[in-house]
Each structure stands twice: as structure tokens, then as C-alpha cells.
GROMACS .gro file of N, CA, C and O in nm:
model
  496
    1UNK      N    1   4.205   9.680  -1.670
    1UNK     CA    2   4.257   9.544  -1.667
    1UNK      C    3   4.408   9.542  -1.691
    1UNK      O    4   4.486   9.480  -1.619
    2UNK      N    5   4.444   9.611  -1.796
    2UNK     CA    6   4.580   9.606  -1.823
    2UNK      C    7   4.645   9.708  -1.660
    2UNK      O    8   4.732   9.637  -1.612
    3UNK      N    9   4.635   9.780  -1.612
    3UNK     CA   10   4.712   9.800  -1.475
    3UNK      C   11   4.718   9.739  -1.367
    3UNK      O   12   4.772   9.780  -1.265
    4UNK      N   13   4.635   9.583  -1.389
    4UNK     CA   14   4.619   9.494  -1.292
    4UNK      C   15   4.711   9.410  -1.332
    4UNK      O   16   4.795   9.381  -1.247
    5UNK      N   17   4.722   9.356  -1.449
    5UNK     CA   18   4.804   9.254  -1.498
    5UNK      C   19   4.957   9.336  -1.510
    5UNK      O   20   5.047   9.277  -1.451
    6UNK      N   21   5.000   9.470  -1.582
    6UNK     CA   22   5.092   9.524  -1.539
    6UNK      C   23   5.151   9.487  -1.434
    6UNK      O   24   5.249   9.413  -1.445
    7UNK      N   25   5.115   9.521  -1.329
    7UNK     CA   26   5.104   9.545  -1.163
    7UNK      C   27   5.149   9.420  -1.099
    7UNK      O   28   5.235   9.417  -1.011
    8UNK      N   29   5.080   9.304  -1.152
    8UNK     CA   30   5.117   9.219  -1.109
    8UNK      C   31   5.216   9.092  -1.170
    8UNK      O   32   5.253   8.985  -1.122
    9UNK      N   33   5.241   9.168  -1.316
    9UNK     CA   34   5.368   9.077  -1.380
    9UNK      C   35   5.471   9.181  -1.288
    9UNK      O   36   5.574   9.114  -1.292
   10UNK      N   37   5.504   9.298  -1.211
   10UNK     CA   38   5.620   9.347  -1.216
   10UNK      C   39   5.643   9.292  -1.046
   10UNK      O   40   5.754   9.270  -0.999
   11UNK      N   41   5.520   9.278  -0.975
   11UNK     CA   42   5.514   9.208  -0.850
   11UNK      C   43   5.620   9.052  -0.790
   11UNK      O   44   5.702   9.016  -0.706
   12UNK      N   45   5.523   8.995  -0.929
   12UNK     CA   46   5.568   8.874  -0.958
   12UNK      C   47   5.724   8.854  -1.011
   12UNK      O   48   5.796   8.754  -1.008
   13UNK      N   49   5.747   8.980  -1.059
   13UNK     CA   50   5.882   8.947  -1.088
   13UNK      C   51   5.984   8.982  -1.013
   13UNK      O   52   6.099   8.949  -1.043
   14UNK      N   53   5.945   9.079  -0.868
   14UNK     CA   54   6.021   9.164  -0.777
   14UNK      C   55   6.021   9.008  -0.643
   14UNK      O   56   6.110   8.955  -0.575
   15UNK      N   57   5.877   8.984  -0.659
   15UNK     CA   58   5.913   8.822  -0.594
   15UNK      C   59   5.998   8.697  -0.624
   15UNK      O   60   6.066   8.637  -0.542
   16UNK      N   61   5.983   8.665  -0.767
   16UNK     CA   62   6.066   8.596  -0.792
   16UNK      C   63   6.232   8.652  -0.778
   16UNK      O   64   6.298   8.552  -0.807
   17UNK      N   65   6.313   8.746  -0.753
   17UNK     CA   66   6.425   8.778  -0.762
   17UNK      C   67   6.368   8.796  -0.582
   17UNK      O   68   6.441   8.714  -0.527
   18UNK      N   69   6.328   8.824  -0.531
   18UNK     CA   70   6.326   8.807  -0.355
   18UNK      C   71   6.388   8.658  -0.334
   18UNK      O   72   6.496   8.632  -0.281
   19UNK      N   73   6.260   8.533  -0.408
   19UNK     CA   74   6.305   8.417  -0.332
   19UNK      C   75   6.439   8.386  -0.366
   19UNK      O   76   6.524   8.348  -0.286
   20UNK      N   77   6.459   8.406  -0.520
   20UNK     CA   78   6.621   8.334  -0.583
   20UNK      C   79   6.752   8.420  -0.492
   20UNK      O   80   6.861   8.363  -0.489
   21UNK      N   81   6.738   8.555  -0.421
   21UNK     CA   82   6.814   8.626  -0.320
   21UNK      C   83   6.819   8.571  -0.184
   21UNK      O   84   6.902   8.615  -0.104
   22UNK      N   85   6.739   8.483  -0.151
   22UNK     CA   86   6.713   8.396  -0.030
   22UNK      C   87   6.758   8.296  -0.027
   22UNK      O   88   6.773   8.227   0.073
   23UNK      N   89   6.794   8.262  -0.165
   23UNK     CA   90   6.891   8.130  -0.165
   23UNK      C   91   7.047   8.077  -0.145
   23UNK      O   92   7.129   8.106  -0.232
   24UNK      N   93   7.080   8.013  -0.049
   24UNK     CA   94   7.240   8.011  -0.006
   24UNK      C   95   7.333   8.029  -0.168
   24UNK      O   96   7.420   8.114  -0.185
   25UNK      N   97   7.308   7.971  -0.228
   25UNK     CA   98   7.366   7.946  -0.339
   25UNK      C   99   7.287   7.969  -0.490
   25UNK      O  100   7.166   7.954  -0.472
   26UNK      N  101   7.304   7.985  -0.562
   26UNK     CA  102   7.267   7.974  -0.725
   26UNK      C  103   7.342   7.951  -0.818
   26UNK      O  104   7.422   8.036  -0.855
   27UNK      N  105   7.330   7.775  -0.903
   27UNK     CA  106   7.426   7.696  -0.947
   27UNK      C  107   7.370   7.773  -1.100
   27UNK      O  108   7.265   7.787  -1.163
   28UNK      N  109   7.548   7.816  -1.112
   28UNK     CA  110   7.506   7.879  -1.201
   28UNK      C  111   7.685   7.870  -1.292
   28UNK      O  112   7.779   7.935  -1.245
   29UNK      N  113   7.698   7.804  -1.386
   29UNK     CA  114   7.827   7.829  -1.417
   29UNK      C  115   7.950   7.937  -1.463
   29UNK      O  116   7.934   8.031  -1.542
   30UNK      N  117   8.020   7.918  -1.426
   30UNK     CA  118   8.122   8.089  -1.406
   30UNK      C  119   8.247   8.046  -1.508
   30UNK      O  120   8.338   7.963  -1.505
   31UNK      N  121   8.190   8.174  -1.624
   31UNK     CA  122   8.279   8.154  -1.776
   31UNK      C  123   8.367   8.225  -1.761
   31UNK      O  124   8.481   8.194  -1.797
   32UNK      N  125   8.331   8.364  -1.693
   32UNK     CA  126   8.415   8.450  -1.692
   32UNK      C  127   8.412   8.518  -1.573
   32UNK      O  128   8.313   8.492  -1.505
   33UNK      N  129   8.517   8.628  -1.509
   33UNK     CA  130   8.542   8.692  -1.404
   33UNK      C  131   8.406   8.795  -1.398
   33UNK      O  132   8.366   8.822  -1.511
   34UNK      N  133   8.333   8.854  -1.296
   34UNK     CA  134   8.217   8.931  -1.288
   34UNK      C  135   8.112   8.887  -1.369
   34UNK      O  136   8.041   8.972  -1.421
   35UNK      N  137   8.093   8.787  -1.385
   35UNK     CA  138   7.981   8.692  -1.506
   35UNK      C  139   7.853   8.736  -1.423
   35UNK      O  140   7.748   8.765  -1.480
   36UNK      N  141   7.871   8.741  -1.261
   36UNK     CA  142   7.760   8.802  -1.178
   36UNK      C  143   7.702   8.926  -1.218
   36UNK      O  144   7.581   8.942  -1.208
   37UNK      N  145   7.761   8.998  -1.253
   37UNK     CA  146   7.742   9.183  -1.246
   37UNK      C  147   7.660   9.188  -1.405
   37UNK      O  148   7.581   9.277  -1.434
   38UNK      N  149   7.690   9.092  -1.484
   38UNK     CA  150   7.597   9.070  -1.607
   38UNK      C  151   7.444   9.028  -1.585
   38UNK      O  152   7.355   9.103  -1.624
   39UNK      N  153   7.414   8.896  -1.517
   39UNK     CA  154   7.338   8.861  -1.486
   39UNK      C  155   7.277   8.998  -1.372
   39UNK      O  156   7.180   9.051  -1.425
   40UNK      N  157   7.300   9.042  -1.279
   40UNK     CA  158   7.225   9.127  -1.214
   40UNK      C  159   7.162   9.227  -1.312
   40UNK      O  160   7.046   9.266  -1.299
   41UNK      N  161   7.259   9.273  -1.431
   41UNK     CA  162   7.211   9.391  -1.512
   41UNK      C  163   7.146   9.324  -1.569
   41UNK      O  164   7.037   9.381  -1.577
   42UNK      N  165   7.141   9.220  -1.626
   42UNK     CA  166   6.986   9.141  -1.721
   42UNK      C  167   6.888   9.186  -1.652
   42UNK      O  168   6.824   9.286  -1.683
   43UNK      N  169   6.865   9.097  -1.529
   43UNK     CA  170   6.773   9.100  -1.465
   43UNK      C  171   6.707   9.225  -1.445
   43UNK      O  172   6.589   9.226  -1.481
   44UNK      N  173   6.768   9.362  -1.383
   44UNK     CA  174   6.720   9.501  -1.357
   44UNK      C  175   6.687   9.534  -1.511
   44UNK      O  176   6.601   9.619  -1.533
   45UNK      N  177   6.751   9.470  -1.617
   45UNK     CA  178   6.744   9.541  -1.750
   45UNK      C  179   6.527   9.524  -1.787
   45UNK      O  180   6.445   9.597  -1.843
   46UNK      N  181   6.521   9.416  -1.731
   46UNK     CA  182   6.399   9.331  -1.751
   46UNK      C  183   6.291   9.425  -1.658
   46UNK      O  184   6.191   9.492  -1.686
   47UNK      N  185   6.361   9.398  -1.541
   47UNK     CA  186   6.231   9.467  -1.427
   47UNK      C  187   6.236   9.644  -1.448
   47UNK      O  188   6.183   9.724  -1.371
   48UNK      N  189   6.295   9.672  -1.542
   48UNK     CA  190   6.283   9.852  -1.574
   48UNK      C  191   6.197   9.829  -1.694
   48UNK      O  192   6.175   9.941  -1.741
   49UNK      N  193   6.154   9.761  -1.748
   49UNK     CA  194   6.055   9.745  -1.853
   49UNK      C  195   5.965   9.721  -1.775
   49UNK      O  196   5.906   9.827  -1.754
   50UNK      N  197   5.915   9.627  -1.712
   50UNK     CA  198   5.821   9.586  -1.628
   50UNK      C  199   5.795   9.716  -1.559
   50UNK      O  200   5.694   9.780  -1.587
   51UNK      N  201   5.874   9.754  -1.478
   51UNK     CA  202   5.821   9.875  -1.413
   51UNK      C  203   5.788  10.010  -1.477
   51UNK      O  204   5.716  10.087  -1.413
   52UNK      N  205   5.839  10.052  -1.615
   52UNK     CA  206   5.757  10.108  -1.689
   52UNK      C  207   5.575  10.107  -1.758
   52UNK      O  208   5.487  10.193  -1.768
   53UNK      N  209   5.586   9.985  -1.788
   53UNK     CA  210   5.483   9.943  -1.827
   53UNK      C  211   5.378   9.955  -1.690
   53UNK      O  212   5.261   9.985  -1.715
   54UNK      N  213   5.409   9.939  -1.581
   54UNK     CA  214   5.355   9.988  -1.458
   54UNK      C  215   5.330  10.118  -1.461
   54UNK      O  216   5.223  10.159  -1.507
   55UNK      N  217   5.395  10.176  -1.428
   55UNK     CA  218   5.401  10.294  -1.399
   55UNK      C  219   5.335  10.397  -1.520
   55UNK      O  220   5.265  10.497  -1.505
   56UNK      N  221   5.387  10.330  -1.651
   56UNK     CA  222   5.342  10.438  -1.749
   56UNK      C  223   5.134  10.493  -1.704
   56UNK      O  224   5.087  10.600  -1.666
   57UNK      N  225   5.086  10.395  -1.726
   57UNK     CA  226   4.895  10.394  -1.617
   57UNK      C  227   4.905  10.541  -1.564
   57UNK      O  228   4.855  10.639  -1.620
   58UNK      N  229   4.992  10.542  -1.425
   58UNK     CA  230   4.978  10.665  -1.397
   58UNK      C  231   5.061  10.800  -1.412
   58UNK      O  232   5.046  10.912  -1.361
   59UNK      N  233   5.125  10.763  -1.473
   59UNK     CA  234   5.224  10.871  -1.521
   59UNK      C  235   5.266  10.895  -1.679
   59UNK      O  236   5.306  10.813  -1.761
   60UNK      N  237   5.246  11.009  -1.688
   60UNK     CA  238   5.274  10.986  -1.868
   60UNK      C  239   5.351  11.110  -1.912
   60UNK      O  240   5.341  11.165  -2.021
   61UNK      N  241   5.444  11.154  -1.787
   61UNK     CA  242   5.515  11.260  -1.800
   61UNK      C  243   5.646  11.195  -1.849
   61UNK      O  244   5.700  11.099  -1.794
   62UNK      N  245   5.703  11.274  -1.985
   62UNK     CA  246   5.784  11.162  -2.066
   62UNK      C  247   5.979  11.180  -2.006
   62UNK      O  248   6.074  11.118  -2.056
   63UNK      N  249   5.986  11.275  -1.897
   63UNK     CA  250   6.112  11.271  -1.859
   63UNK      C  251   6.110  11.248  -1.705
   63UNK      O  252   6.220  11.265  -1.653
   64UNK      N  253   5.953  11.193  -1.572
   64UNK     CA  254   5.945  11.157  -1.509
   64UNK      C  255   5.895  10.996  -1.477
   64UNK      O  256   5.921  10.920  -1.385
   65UNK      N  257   5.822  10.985  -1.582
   65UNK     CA  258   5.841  10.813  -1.616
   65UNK      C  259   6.005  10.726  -1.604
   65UNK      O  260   6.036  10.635  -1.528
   66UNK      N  261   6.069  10.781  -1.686
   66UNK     CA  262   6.147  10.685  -1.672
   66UNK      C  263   6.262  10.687  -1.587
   66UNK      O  264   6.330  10.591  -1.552
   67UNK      N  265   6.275  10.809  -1.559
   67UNK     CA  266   6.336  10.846  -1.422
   67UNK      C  267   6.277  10.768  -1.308
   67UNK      O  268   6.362  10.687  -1.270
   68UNK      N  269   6.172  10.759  -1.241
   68UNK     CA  270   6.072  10.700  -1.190
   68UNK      C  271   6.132  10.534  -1.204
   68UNK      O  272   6.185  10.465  -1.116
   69UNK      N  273   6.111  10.511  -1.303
   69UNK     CA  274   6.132  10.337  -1.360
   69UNK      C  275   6.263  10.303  -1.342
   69UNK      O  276   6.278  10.187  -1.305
   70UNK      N  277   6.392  10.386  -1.361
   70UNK     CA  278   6.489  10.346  -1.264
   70UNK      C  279   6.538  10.368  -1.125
   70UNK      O  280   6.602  10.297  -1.048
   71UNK      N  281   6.487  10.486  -1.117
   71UNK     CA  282   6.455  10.474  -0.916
   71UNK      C  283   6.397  10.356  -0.841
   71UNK      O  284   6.462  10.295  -0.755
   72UNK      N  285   6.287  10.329  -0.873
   72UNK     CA  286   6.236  10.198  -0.864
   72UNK      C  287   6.334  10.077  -0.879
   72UNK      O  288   6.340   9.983  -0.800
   73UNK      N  289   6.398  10.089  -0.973
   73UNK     CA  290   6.444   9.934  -0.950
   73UNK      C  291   6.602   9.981  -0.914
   73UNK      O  292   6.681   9.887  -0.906
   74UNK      N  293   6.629  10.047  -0.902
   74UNK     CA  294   6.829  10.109  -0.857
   74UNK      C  295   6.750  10.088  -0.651
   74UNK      O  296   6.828  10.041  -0.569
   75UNK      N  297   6.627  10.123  -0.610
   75UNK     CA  298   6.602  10.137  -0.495
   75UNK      C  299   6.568  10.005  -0.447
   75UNK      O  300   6.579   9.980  -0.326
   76UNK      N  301   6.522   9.903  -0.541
   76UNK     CA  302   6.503   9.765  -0.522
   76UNK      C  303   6.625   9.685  -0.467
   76UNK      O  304   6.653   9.615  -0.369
   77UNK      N  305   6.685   9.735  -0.584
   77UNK     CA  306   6.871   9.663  -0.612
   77UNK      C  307   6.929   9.693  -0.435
   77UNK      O  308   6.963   9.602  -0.359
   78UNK      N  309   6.929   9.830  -0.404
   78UNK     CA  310   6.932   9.866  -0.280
   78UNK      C  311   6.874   9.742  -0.177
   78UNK      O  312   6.958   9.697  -0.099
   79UNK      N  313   6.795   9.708  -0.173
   79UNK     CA  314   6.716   9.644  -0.089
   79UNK      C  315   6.724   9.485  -0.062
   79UNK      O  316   6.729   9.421   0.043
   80UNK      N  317   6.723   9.434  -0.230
   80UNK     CA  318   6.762   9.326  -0.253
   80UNK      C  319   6.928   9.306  -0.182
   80UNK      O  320   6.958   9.203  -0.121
   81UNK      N  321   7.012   9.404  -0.198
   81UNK     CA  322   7.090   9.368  -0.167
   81UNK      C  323   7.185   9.359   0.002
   81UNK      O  324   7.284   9.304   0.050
   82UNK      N  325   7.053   9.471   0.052
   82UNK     CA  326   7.029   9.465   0.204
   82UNK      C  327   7.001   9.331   0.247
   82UNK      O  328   7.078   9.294   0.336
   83UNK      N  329   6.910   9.241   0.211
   83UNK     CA  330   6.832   9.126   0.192
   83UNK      C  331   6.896   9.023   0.221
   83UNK      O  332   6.870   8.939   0.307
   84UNK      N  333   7.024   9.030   0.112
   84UNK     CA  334   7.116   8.887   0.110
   84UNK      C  335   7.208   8.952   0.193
   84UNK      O  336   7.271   8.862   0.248
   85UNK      N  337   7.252   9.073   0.237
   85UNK     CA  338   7.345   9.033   0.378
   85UNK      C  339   7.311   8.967   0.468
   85UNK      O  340   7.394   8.910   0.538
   86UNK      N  341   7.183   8.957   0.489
   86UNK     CA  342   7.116   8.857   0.605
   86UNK      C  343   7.120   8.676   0.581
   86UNK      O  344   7.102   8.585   0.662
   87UNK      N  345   7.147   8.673   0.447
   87UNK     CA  346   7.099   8.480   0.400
   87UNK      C  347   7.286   8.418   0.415
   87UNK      O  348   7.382   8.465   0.353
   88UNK      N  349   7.287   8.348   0.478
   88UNK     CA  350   7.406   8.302   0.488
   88UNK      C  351   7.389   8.224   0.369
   88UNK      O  352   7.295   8.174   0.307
   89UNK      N  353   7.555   8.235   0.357
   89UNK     CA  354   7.589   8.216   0.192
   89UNK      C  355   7.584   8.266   0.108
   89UNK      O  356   7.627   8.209   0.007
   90UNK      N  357   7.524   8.410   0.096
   90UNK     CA  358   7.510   8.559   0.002
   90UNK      C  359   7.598   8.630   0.128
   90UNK      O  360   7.611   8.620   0.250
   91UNK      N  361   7.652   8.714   0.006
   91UNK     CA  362   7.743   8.848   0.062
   91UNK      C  363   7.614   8.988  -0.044
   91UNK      O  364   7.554   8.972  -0.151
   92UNK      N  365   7.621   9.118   0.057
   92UNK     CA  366   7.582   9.225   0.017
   92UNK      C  367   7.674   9.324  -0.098
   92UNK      O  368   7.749   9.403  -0.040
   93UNK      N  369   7.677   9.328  -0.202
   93UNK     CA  370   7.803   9.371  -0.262
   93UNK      C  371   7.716   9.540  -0.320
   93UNK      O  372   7.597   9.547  -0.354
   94UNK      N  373   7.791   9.631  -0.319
   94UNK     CA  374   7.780   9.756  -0.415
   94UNK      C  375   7.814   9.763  -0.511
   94UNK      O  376   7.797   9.878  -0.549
   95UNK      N  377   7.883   9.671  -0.625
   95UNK     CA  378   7.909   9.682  -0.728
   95UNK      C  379   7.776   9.579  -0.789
   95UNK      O  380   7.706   9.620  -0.882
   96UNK      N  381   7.756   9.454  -0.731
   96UNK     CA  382   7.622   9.424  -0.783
   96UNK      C  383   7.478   9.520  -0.764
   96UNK      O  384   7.393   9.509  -0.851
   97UNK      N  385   7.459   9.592  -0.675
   97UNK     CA  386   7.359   9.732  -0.676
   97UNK      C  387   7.349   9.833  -0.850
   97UNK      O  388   7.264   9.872  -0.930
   98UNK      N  389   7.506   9.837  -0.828
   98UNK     CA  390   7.584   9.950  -0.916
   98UNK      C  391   7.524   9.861  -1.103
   98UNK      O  392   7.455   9.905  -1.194
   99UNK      N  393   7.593   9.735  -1.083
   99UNK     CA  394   7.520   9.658  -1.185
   99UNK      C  395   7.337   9.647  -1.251
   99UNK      O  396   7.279   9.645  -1.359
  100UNK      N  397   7.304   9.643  -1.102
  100UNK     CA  398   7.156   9.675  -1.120
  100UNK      C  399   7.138   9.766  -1.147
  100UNK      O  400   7.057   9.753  -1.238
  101UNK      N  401   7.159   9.875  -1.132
  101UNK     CA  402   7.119  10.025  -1.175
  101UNK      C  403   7.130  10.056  -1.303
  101UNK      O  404   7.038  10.100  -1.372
  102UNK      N  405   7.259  10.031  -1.346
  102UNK     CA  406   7.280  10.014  -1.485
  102UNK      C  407   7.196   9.933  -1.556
  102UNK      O  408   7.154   9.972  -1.665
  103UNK      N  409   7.172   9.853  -1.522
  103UNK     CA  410   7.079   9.755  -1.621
  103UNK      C  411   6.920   9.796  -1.643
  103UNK      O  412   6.844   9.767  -1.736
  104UNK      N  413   6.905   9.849  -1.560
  104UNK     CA  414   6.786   9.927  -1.540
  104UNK      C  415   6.763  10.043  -1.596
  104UNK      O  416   6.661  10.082  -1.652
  105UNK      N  417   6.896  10.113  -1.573
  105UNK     CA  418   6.908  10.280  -1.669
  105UNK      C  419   6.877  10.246  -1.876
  105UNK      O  420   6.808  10.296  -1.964
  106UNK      N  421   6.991  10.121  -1.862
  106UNK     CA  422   7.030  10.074  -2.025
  106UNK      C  423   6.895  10.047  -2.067
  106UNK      O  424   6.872  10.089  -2.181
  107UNK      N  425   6.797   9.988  -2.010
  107UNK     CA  426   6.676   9.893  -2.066
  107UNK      C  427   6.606  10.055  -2.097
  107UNK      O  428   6.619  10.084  -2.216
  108UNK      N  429   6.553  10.139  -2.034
  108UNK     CA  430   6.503  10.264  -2.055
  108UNK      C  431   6.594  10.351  -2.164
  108UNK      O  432   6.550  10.385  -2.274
  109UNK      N  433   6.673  10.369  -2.134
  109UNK     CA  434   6.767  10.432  -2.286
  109UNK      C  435   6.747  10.363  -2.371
  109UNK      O  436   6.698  10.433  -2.460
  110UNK      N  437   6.755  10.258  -2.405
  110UNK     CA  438   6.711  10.168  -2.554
  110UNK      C  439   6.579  10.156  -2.568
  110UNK      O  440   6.538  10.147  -2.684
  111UNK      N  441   6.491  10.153  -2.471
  111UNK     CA  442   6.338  10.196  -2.531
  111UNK      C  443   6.305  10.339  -2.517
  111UNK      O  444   6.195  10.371  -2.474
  112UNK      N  445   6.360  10.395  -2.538
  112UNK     CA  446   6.318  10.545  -2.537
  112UNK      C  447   6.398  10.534  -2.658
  112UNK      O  448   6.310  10.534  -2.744
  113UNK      N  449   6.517  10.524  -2.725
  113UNK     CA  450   6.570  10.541  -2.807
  113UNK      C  451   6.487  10.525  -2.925
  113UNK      O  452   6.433  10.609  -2.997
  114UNK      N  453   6.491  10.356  -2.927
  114UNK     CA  454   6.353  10.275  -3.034
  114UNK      C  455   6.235  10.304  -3.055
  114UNK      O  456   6.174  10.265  -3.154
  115UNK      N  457   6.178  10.385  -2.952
  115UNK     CA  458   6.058  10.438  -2.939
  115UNK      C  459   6.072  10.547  -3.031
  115UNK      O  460   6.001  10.557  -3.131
  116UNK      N  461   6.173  10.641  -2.996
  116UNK     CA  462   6.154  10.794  -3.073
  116UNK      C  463   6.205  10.755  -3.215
  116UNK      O  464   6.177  10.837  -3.302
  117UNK      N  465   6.287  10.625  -3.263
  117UNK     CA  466   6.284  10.587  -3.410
  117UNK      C  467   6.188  10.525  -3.461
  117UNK      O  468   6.176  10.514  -3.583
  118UNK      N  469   6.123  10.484  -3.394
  118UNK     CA  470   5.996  10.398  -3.455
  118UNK      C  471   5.850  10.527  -3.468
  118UNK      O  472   5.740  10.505  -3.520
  119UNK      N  473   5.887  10.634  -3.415
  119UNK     CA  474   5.836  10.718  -3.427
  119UNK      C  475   5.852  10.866  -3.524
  119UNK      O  476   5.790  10.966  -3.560
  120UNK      N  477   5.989  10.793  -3.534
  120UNK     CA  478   6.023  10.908  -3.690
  120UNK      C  479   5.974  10.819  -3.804
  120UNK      O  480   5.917  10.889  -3.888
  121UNK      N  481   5.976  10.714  -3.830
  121UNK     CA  482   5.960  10.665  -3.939
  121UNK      C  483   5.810  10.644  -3.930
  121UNK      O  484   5.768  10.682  -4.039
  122UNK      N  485   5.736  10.616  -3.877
  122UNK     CA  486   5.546  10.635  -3.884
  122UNK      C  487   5.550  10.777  -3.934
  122UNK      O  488   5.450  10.797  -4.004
  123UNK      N  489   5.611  10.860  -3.927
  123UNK     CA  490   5.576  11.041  -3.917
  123UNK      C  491   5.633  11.043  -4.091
  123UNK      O  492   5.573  11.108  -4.177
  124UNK      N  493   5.733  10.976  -4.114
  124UNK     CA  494   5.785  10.997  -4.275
  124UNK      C  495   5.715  10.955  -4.350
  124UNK      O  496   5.741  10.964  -4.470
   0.00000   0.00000   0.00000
């Protein structure tokens, strides 16, 4: 049950960032210069958890998991961003890709991090 619901929160969330990429515009207010390249890394920061939690089911190899979990979403970012060269009113950018990747790499480094401390201190 849990690789169904996995499976399909990370679905659901690769859809929801499809339709909001389909959209001419996203009113969104601009505080600062590259305020975009933040928001993209949230977002990938999110769907590299999601796609762990996927993926972990069939894989439980602990330096191909998460390798895996950012391929996945650095190859998404790729795609997504193939996507909006096509929607007039989106431009295709490589530094928003580059953003995604990162956000995706960071979310896996900080749970692997937290993980192996939350795992020294159960062991003490």
C-alpha cells in the first residue's frame, strides 16, 4: 500500500508542476533579482523527497538511491523545461534546470545528513 500511495503522491506532484509549466504566466511577486531560481529549487527540493520515498520500495542500495532520486528529478527539470519552450509566455532557461538540480541534490544531502545523526544518537 505504501508504494502505491508513494507512487502516486510523487505522480501527482510531477503533474501538478506539468500544469503550473503550461501556464502563460504565474502571478507571483518579484522581491528580489532570480527570486525564480529559488522557487524552482524549492520545488525540486520537495519532489527529491518524494522521489525517494518512491524509489526507496525498490531500491535500498544506500549510494544508488539517492543518486537515482536526483537523476530523476535534474532529468524532469530537463523536460519540464523542454515543455515551457513550447507555452507561449514561458521561455526555456538552463539556469532554472541548473536551479532544479540543485534543489534536488540539497533536499538528499540534508536527509542523508539528518538521517546518519539521528542515527548516531539512537546508537549512543
Amino acid at each position: 500500500m505504501n508504494k502505491i500511495l508513494d507512487f502516486t503522491f510523487l505522480l501527482a506532484y510531477c503533474l501538478l508542476i506539468y500544469w503550473l509549466s503550461d501556464q502563460p504566466s504565474l502571478p507571483a511577486p518579484q522581491w528580489f533579482v532570480h527570486q525564480d531560481k529559488l522557487h524552482h529549487a524549492g520545488v525540486y527540493f520537495v519532489m527529491a523527497l518524494l522521489a525517494w520515498r518512491t524509489f526507496r520500495h525498490w531500491i535500498d542500495h544506500p549510494i544508488i538511491l539517492p543518486i537515482l532520486a536526483v537523476a530523476f528529478c535534474s532529468l524532469y527539470g530537463v523536460y519540464d523545461e523542454w515543455h515551457q519552450s513550447f507555452v507561449q509566455g514561458r521561455t526555456s532557461d538552463v539556469a532554472d534546470w541548473i536551479a532544479d538540480t540543485t534543489g534536488a541534490a540539497m533536499a538528499i544531502f540534508l536527509f542523508y545528513k539528518l538521517r546518519i545523526r539521528s542515527q548516531v544518537r539512537i546508537k549512543l
